[in-house]
Structures are given as structure tokens and as C-alpha cells.
Amino acid sequence: MTVHSAIDYPGPLLGEPLPLELANTRYLVRGRHPHDGLESIERFGAWLAQVRSRLRIPLSDDDLRTVHGTELTLVRDLRDCVHELATASIEHQRPSGEVINRLNRHARAAPEWSELRWDARPTVETRSGAAPATAAISEIAVATVELFSSPGAANIRSCPASGCILYFVKDHARREWCSTACGNRVRAARHYERQRHSAPSPRAVPDQITTDDTRRGPDSG
């Protein structure tokens, strides 16, 4: 058993469906530098800590500290599947049979069942025979199956803002960007261009625009 120290997850979390949150663990820092939010076992555990409240499978702090390398390999492969499916959906293409087979293997890797718990009141707890992190990966795979087989798949978008590679679900007609930060950056760039073309002299044009890459939530155009 390997125990890892607790660290924070540094990447974006936008409140999107879990498969897209997983895909978004690949992101750009400052709009230029590719970063992998699952670069290590510790980062994977930190990401799970952030999303575990959205999972049916219970994950304790001890479960998160004992994630191992095989599970990191599994979740990265599932992330690759989500990326390929999202690209296919956005481009109105059929995904390859190979990626579908890989996704389905993840989905059936950890069968689940429900058990009754009765403490202060009766509750249902989801259980699995697999290790907790493996069961969580399988649950996200099932969510991926459900997402890309639903009408909502037609609303999956790749953020069009320059320097952003995140996915989101266009959940209302005016939403154009993954987050408020991306929307603000695009509007600032448009404003700068308007000012540049209307400026009476070069001295009125700012040298650069400083942007904040922090993503705080969905945004409309």
C-alpha cells in the first residue's frame, strides 16, 4: 500500500459533467503552456478529492491517499477516450470502434450495487468489489457512456477563446465560453482592437493586455 501526502489540485473545475471535468484536466497555463492535471498519483488523488462529492462511490481520505500507478494509467486512458469522443461529437463524426471498446472496458471494470444503511435514518450506499479509485474511474466511464449517448452530447463545445482548450456544455443559448474569465478575455481583446483602430496616434495604444487565466465559471458571449 502506497500512502501519498495531501496536495491541492491546481487545475480548472467548471461544474461540467464529470467526463468533461476529467477531459479538462488537460489545460493551458497562461494560455500558452500545456499542463497535465493528472501528472502524478498525488495530483490524481487531489482531483478525486475535489469531485468525490459528485460520485456515488464513497471515497474516504484514506482511499485517496492509497491511489496507485495502475489507477493513474486507467484514468489517463479514460481521459483520452473522452477527448476522442468529444472531438468526434463536435465535428459530427463517428468515433472509432477502438475508442468505444476502451470506454466500455472501463465502464464494466467495477460493477456496482446498492446497500441499505440505517443509522439516524435509512440511506442507500453504492458499493463495488473493486478498489475505490478503480470503482470511481468506472463510474465516470459509465457517466461518459450516458453523456455521449444522450441528446446533451449535441451541446458539447470546445471553448473558442484563444489560449483555451477546455470543454463545456452549452446549457443556454447565449453561452459562448467555458468560463467568465475566457469571456472577459475575449471582450477585452475585442475592445483593444476597436481602440487600436480608432486611436488618433500610436501613443494612445497600450503595449499589452494583462489577463488573468483563472476560470471561475460559465460565461455568455
Short mmCIF file of C-alpha atoms in Angstrom, two decimals:
data_model
loop_
_atom_site.label_atom_id
_atom_site.label_comp_id
_atom_site.label_asym_id
_atom_site.label_seq_id
_atom_site.Cartn_x
_atom_site.Cartn_y
_atom_site.Cartn_z
CA MET A 1 0.00 0.00 0.00
CA THR A 2 1.36 3.41 -1.01
CA VAL A 3 0.38 6.45 1.05
CA HIS A 4 0.61 9.89 -0.52
CA SER A 5 0.72 13.29 1.13
CA ALA A 6 -2.26 15.58 0.57
CA ILE A 7 -1.79 18.30 -2.07
CA ASP A 8 -4.17 20.67 -3.79
CA TYR A 9 -5.48 20.20 -7.31
CA PRO A 10 -4.36 23.27 -9.32
CA GLY A 11 -6.47 22.90 -12.46
CA PRO A 12 -9.86 24.22 -13.58
CA LEU A 13 -13.12 22.84 -12.23
CA LEU A 14 -16.11 24.34 -14.01
CA GLY A 15 -19.05 22.32 -12.71
CA GLU A 16 -19.38 20.46 -16.01
CA PRO A 17 -20.42 16.79 -16.25
CA LEU A 18 -17.70 14.62 -14.72
CA PRO A 19 -16.47 13.23 -18.07
CA LEU A 20 -15.76 16.79 -19.24
CA GLU A 21 -14.20 17.71 -15.91
CA LEU A 22 -11.87 14.76 -16.48
CA ALA A 23 -11.09 15.90 -20.03
CA ASN A 24 -10.35 19.37 -18.67
CA THR A 25 -7.51 18.05 -16.53
CA ARG A 26 -5.51 18.88 -19.67
CA TYR A 27 -5.36 22.65 -19.86
CA LEU A 28 -3.17 25.61 -20.78
CA VAL A 29 -1.45 27.79 -18.19
CA ARG A 30 -1.47 31.48 -19.15
CA GLY A 31 -2.97 30.46 -22.48
CA ARG A 32 0.29 29.03 -23.80
CA HIS A 33 1.79 26.30 -21.65
CA PRO A 34 0.20 22.81 -21.76
CA HIS A 35 -0.30 21.27 -18.35
CA ASP A 36 -1.45 17.85 -17.20
CA GLY A 37 -3.51 17.99 -14.03
CA LEU A 38 -3.05 14.22 -13.70
CA GLU A 39 0.73 14.36 -13.99
CA SER A 40 1.19 12.25 -10.86
CA ILE A 41 -0.60 9.89 -8.49
CA GLU A 42 -0.78 12.72 -5.98
CA ARG A 43 -2.48 15.05 -8.47
CA PHE A 44 -4.99 12.34 -9.36
CA GLY A 45 -5.82 11.88 -5.70
CA ALA A 46 -6.20 15.65 -5.32
CA TRP A 47 -8.56 15.78 -8.32
CA LEU A 48 -10.65 12.94 -6.91
CA ALA A 49 -10.87 14.82 -3.62
CA GLN A 50 -12.42 17.76 -5.48
CA VAL A 51 -15.04 15.71 -7.35
CA ARG A 52 -15.82 12.89 -4.89
CA SER A 53 -18.98 14.61 -3.63
CA ARG A 54 -20.41 14.10 -7.13
CA LEU A 55 -19.70 10.36 -7.18
CA ARG A 56 -21.96 7.59 -5.94
CA ILE A 57 -18.95 5.54 -4.84
CA PRO A 58 -17.81 6.75 -1.40
CA LEU A 59 -14.16 7.81 -1.27
CA SER A 60 -12.51 8.35 2.10
CA ASP A 61 -9.33 10.34 2.70
CA ASP A 62 -7.51 7.03 3.15
CA ASP A 63 -8.80 5.87 -0.25
CA LEU A 64 -7.39 8.99 -1.86
CA ARG A 65 -4.01 8.54 -0.18
CA THR A 66 -3.66 4.97 -1.48
CA VAL A 67 -4.26 5.55 -5.20
CA HIS A 68 -1.65 3.62 -7.17
CA GLY A 69 0.04 3.83 -10.54
CA THR A 70 -2.23 1.35 -12.31
CA GLU A 71 -5.23 3.53 -11.49
CA LEU A 72 -3.41 6.61 -12.80
CA THR A 73 -2.84 4.76 -16.08
CA LEU A 74 -6.53 3.80 -16.22
CA VAL A 75 -7.83 7.31 -15.62
CA ARG A 76 -5.48 8.80 -18.21
CA ASP A 77 -6.72 6.28 -20.76
CA LEU A 78 -10.33 7.12 -19.91
CA ARG A 79 -9.47 10.80 -20.36
CA ASP A 80 -8.09 10.03 -23.81
CA CYS A 81 -11.38 8.30 -24.64
CA VAL A 82 -13.38 11.33 -23.53
CA HIS A 83 -11.21 13.64 -25.65
CA GLU A 84 -11.71 11.48 -28.73
CA LEU A 85 -15.46 11.22 -28.17
CA ALA A 86 -15.79 14.97 -27.59
CA THR A 87 -13.86 15.75 -30.76
CA ALA A 88 -15.99 13.33 -32.75
CA SER A 89 -19.19 14.81 -31.31
CA ILE A 90 -18.17 18.41 -32.02
CA GLU A 91 -17.10 17.53 -35.57
CA HIS A 92 -20.23 15.41 -36.16
CA GLN A 93 -18.10 12.34 -36.84
CA ARG A 94 -18.42 8.72 -35.75
CA PRO A 95 -15.78 7.79 -33.15
CA SER A 96 -13.58 4.79 -33.81
CA GLY A 97 -14.68 1.36 -32.67
CA GLU A 98 -11.41 1.07 -30.77
CA VAL A 99 -12.15 4.05 -28.52
CA ILE A 100 -15.69 2.80 -27.90
CA ASN A 101 -14.34 -0.60 -26.86
CA ARG A 102 -11.84 1.00 -24.49
CA LEU A 103 -14.56 3.12 -22.91
CA ASN A 104 -16.82 0.11 -22.45
CA ARG A 105 -14.00 -1.84 -20.77
CA HIS A 106 -13.63 0.97 -18.24
CA ALA A 107 -17.41 1.05 -17.69
CA ARG A 108 -17.66 -2.65 -16.86
CA ALA A 109 -14.46 -2.85 -14.81
CA ALA A 110 -16.20 -2.29 -11.47
CA PRO A 111 -19.82 -3.48 -11.22
CA GLU A 112 -21.81 -1.62 -8.58
CA TRP A 113 -24.70 -2.49 -6.32
CA SER A 114 -26.76 -0.66 -3.71
CA GLU A 115 -26.85 -1.49 0.01
CA LEU A 116 -29.16 -0.23 2.72
CA ARG A 117 -27.64 1.67 5.64
CA TRP A 118 -29.67 2.54 8.73
CA ASP A 119 -28.13 4.98 11.16
CA ALA A 120 -30.18 8.03 12.13
CA ARG A 121 -32.32 7.29 9.06
CA PRO A 122 -32.31 4.79 6.20
CA THR A 123 -29.91 5.59 3.35
CA VAL A 124 -28.59 3.88 0.24
CA GLU A 125 -24.87 3.38 -0.24
CA THR A 126 -23.29 2.37 -3.54
CA ARG A 127 -20.75 -0.41 -3.22
CA SER A 128 -18.29 -2.11 -5.56
CA GLY A 129 -15.98 -5.09 -5.37
CA ALA A 130 -13.19 -3.08 -6.98
CA ALA A 131 -10.73 -0.79 -5.24
CA PRO A 132 -12.33 2.60 -4.50
CA ALA A 133 -10.37 4.63 -7.07
CA THR A 134 -10.91 1.96 -9.74
CA ALA A 135 -14.63 2.00 -8.95
CA ALA A 136 -14.64 5.80 -9.27
CA ILE A 137 -12.96 5.58 -12.68
CA SER A 138 -15.54 3.03 -13.79
CA GLU A 139 -18.36 5.27 -12.56
CA ILE A 140 -17.00 8.18 -14.61
CA ALA A 141 -16.80 5.84 -17.62
CA VAL A 142 -20.48 4.96 -17.16
CA ALA A 143 -21.24 8.70 -16.97
CA THR A 144 -19.32 9.10 -20.24
CA VAL A 145 -21.47 6.43 -21.89
CA GLU A 146 -24.59 8.22 -20.67
CA LEU A 147 -23.38 11.69 -21.72
CA PHE A 148 -22.38 10.79 -25.28
CA SER A 149 -25.49 8.68 -25.87
CA SER A 150 -27.81 11.48 -24.72
CA PRO A 151 -29.26 14.46 -26.62
CA GLY A 152 -26.99 16.65 -24.50
CA ALA A 153 -23.97 15.45 -26.46
CA ALA A 154 -25.02 17.81 -29.25
CA ASN A 155 -24.37 20.73 -26.86
CA ILE A 156 -20.76 19.83 -26.04
CA ARG A 157 -18.40 22.59 -27.12
CA SER A 158 -14.69 23.30 -27.15
CA CYS A 159 -14.08 26.78 -25.78
CA PRO A 160 -13.37 29.10 -28.75
CA ALA A 161 -11.34 31.58 -26.70
CA SER A 162 -7.73 31.89 -27.78
CA GLY A 163 -5.45 30.06 -25.39
CA CYS A 164 -8.16 27.75 -24.02
CA ILE A 165 -8.69 24.05 -24.75
CA LEU A 166 -11.45 23.29 -22.23
CA TYR A 167 -14.77 21.59 -22.96
CA PHE A 168 -18.17 22.67 -21.71
CA VAL A 169 -21.85 22.00 -22.28
CA LYS A 170 -23.65 24.91 -23.91
CA ASP A 171 -26.52 24.91 -21.43
CA HIS A 172 -28.22 28.10 -22.59
CA ALA A 173 -28.49 29.89 -25.91
CA ARG A 174 -26.20 32.84 -25.11
CA ARG A 175 -23.37 30.87 -23.55
CA GLU A 176 -20.28 31.02 -25.77
CA TRP A 177 -17.29 30.42 -23.50
CA CYS A 178 -16.28 27.86 -20.88
CA SER A 179 -15.99 30.49 -18.15
CA THR A 180 -16.33 34.12 -17.18
CA ALA A 181 -12.54 34.52 -17.41
CA CYS A 182 -12.47 33.40 -21.05
CA GLY A 183 -15.44 35.61 -21.91
CA ASN A 184 -13.78 38.61 -20.26
CA ARG A 185 -10.51 37.94 -22.07
CA VAL A 186 -12.24 37.81 -25.46
CA ARG A 187 -14.20 41.00 -24.75
CA ALA A 188 -11.01 42.75 -23.60
CA ALA A 189 -9.23 41.71 -26.80
CA ARG A 190 -12.13 42.96 -28.92
CA HIS A 191 -12.15 46.27 -27.05
CA TYR A 192 -8.41 46.62 -27.52
CA GLU A 193 -8.78 46.04 -31.27
CA ARG A 194 -11.52 48.65 -31.53
CA GLN A 195 -9.41 51.12 -29.58
CA ARG A 196 -6.33 50.36 -31.67
CA HIS A 197 -8.12 51.02 -34.96
CA SER A 198 -9.79 54.19 -33.71
CA ALA A 199 -6.81 55.66 -31.82
CA PRO A 200 -5.61 59.03 -33.22
CA SER A 201 -1.94 58.25 -32.59
CA PRO A 202 0.23 55.24 -31.69
CA ARG A 203 0.82 56.73 -28.25
CA ALA A 204 -2.80 56.02 -27.33
CA VAL A 205 -2.39 52.29 -27.88
CA PRO A 206 -1.46 50.19 -24.81
CA ASP A 207 1.57 47.95 -25.16
CA GLN A 208 -0.22 44.85 -23.97
CA ILE A 209 -3.20 43.47 -22.17
CA THR A 210 -2.63 41.56 -18.95
CA THR A 211 -5.12 38.76 -18.50
CA ASP A 212 -5.99 36.51 -15.59
CA ASP A 213 -6.18 32.84 -16.52
CA THR A 214 -8.33 31.93 -13.51
CA ARG A 215 -11.55 30.26 -14.61
CA ARG A 216 -14.40 30.89 -12.23
CA GLY A 217 -17.46 29.60 -14.04
CA PRO A 218 -19.59 29.63 -17.18
CA ASP A 219 -19.97 32.75 -19.25
CA SER A 220 -22.11 34.02 -22.10
CA GLY A 221 -20.84 36.00 -25.05
#
